[in-house]
Amino acid sequence: MAGLTARHGDGPGPQVRWPDEPVIGDAVVGQRGSDSAHPPGAPALGAAEVARHAVRLVVVDPAGERPRLERFAALPQLLRAGDVVVVNDAATLPGSLPGRTAGGQVFELRLAGPVEAGRLLGVLFGEGDHRTRTEHRARPPRLTAGDQVTVAGMTATVASAAGRRVELVVHGSGDALWHALYAAGAPVQYAHRSEPLALWSVQTAYAGRPWAAEMPSAGRPLTWEVLLGLGRAGIAIASLTHAAGLSSTGDDDLDRALPWPERYEIPRRTIAAIAAARARGGRVIAIGTTVVRALEAAAHDGHDGQGQGGTIRAGSGVATLRLDGRYRPRVVAGLVSGLHVPGESHFELLAAFAPPDQLRRAVALAAAHGLSSHELGDACLILPPQLPRE
Amino acid sequence: MKIQGQGALVTGASRGLGRALAELLAVKGARVALVAREAGPLAEAVAEIRRHGGDAHAIIGDVASKQAIHRIAGQAQGAIGEIGIAIHNASTLGPTPLRLVLDTECEDLEAVLATNLVGPFRLTKVLAGAMAIRGAGVIVHISSDAAVEPYPRWGAYGASKAAQDHLSAVLAAELDGTGVRVLAVDPGEMDTAMHAAAIPDADRDALQRPAAVAARIVQMIEDERRAPSGHRLVAPRWELR
């Protein structure tokens, strides 16, 4: 499978590296694109923030039934006993960090992945804030390897730089770095919001380690009311940790190559829960595309190294998988996602799970009922009745 | 629960019972995040654990502040990874000498509730979900006999601890079956700075050492059978094995 590689192992955490160059002209799509301009001719979805208890759900059956509208809270009744729901438990980082060059030029560094051993991997933005659309921001200062900068109040050395993509190494102990990140950083902000978002607003109800550059937002409406309801309905719940990266950089060439390689970790109990579900004829339902990306990347790196049979094993790896309508999922049968309109990159990846005409009908239904798109909006559930092919 | 290999967070960890708990958890092989307001005593507690080969990390923060909660949880999980044990030990008496309820300022009661009740609630809200989704975890609320006995002048503190006991019991009921165990523990009277502030003329020799109480609490964390979720346990009556 072209465009899909993953390294796997139980040793020290794998290193995430930038792709050599953004691939342009290939069927490469961004996965959590939300900052992109509204495509012309697409039905309009709302932009209001929806409280997590009040999220609505468009249910899409790829086999041809008309999409229908439900409350997200009805999820336990929409799935079947024996299914397994897999969530991404990565907490959202305060990934927007203030910085300054030795010459006094200010910039914003947006982390693109987890922080390890003092390494900060991210994208530079110029002067300005989230109220300016990312594509209209001033150009950031040009950094080159060896430069000294200040980021989140700490001194750092530029280890590598490729245009706006940089890797900084911070001087100081791990505890001091974590303190600085949380003291100076804020979660990545969105242009559609006037009020700044606090970390409280961008965490799922089961967030653990801070690995995500932006919220794995498909899980936002999963309250404990819903999660415990799933358990009572005989639906298993399992977790993995996937370092969700940036949804947008404001640069078309960079955005076309999103998502970049992302680190993931799948615990043994999750592998066991998936195997048990499959053995009893249950379906694997992914909460968000980051879960799809982790599970499908792990399946590709199955025990025989050929990805045959969709075998997945526990451990950590780096996912470079990109999803679009040509991709055939090996593990994941159904998907909960935010709402996206035709033309958005995210819409294309949902086509791996349902035909585009079904997705267009779903968007029309959502628009007709005033549902909201984006990270803090409503959701859709693509739920095929049959098992994924072996 | 086996302590070895767990990530543990302890609030109020720079002195007294919190520090003793952090030290013992580290000795038993946990990676420990110590949370306290004052940088100096906290750094000293962390350095002492590290001198003995333990894995300890300092997090400066006030659990009474809503803005501090995600910072505390994020820094802790950044430093030590997944958290399997959370001990709500940070606590305040309010102004001392302790006052009668009718002499207690409204703001002083609110401040006591912020530290002793709302803080633990917020931190649990941020930490317990990840435990429940993984199917394992222990949350300990440090209580007091003032939560049960209506001692004059202990109104603000006693009310906060009684409320925390109830929060602990309801959490345990709601998380039943998830693998997360929730306990409230009355440590009994200990020779600590807090005890000295409340009862300056106490006979210190008659008080328990914090390390002895910590040993009992750590055994409660280990022994699911004798310390079942939802229970309120009294440390001096706990039979150490």
XYZ file of C-alpha atoms in Angstrom, chain B residues 10 13 18-27 30-34 42-57:
33
model
C 0.412 13.601 45.362
C 3.609 16.902 48.845
C 2.021 14.260 51.527
C 5.797 14.222 51.539
C 5.883 10.917 53.434
C 3.462 9.387 50.897
C 5.542 10.618 47.952
C 8.723 9.217 49.520
C 7.224 5.808 50.204
C 5.613 5.532 46.756
C 9.001 6.363 45.201
C 10.749 3.776 47.378
C 6.439 4.566 41.458
C 7.230 7.598 39.312
C 5.967 10.412 41.511
C 4.719 13.919 40.687
C 4.823 16.100 43.804
C 8.972 21.241 47.160
C 12.404 21.268 45.534
C 13.862 19.968 48.789
C 11.361 17.081 48.947
C 12.048 16.142 45.323
C 15.823 16.343 45.788
C 15.632 14.090 48.848
C 13.698 11.403 46.931
C 16.129 11.605 44.015
C 19.110 11.290 46.392
C 17.693 7.902 47.374
C 17.327 6.877 43.757
C 13.617 7.639 43.421
C 11.882 9.108 40.369
C 10.349 12.398 41.522
C 9.151 15.537 39.750
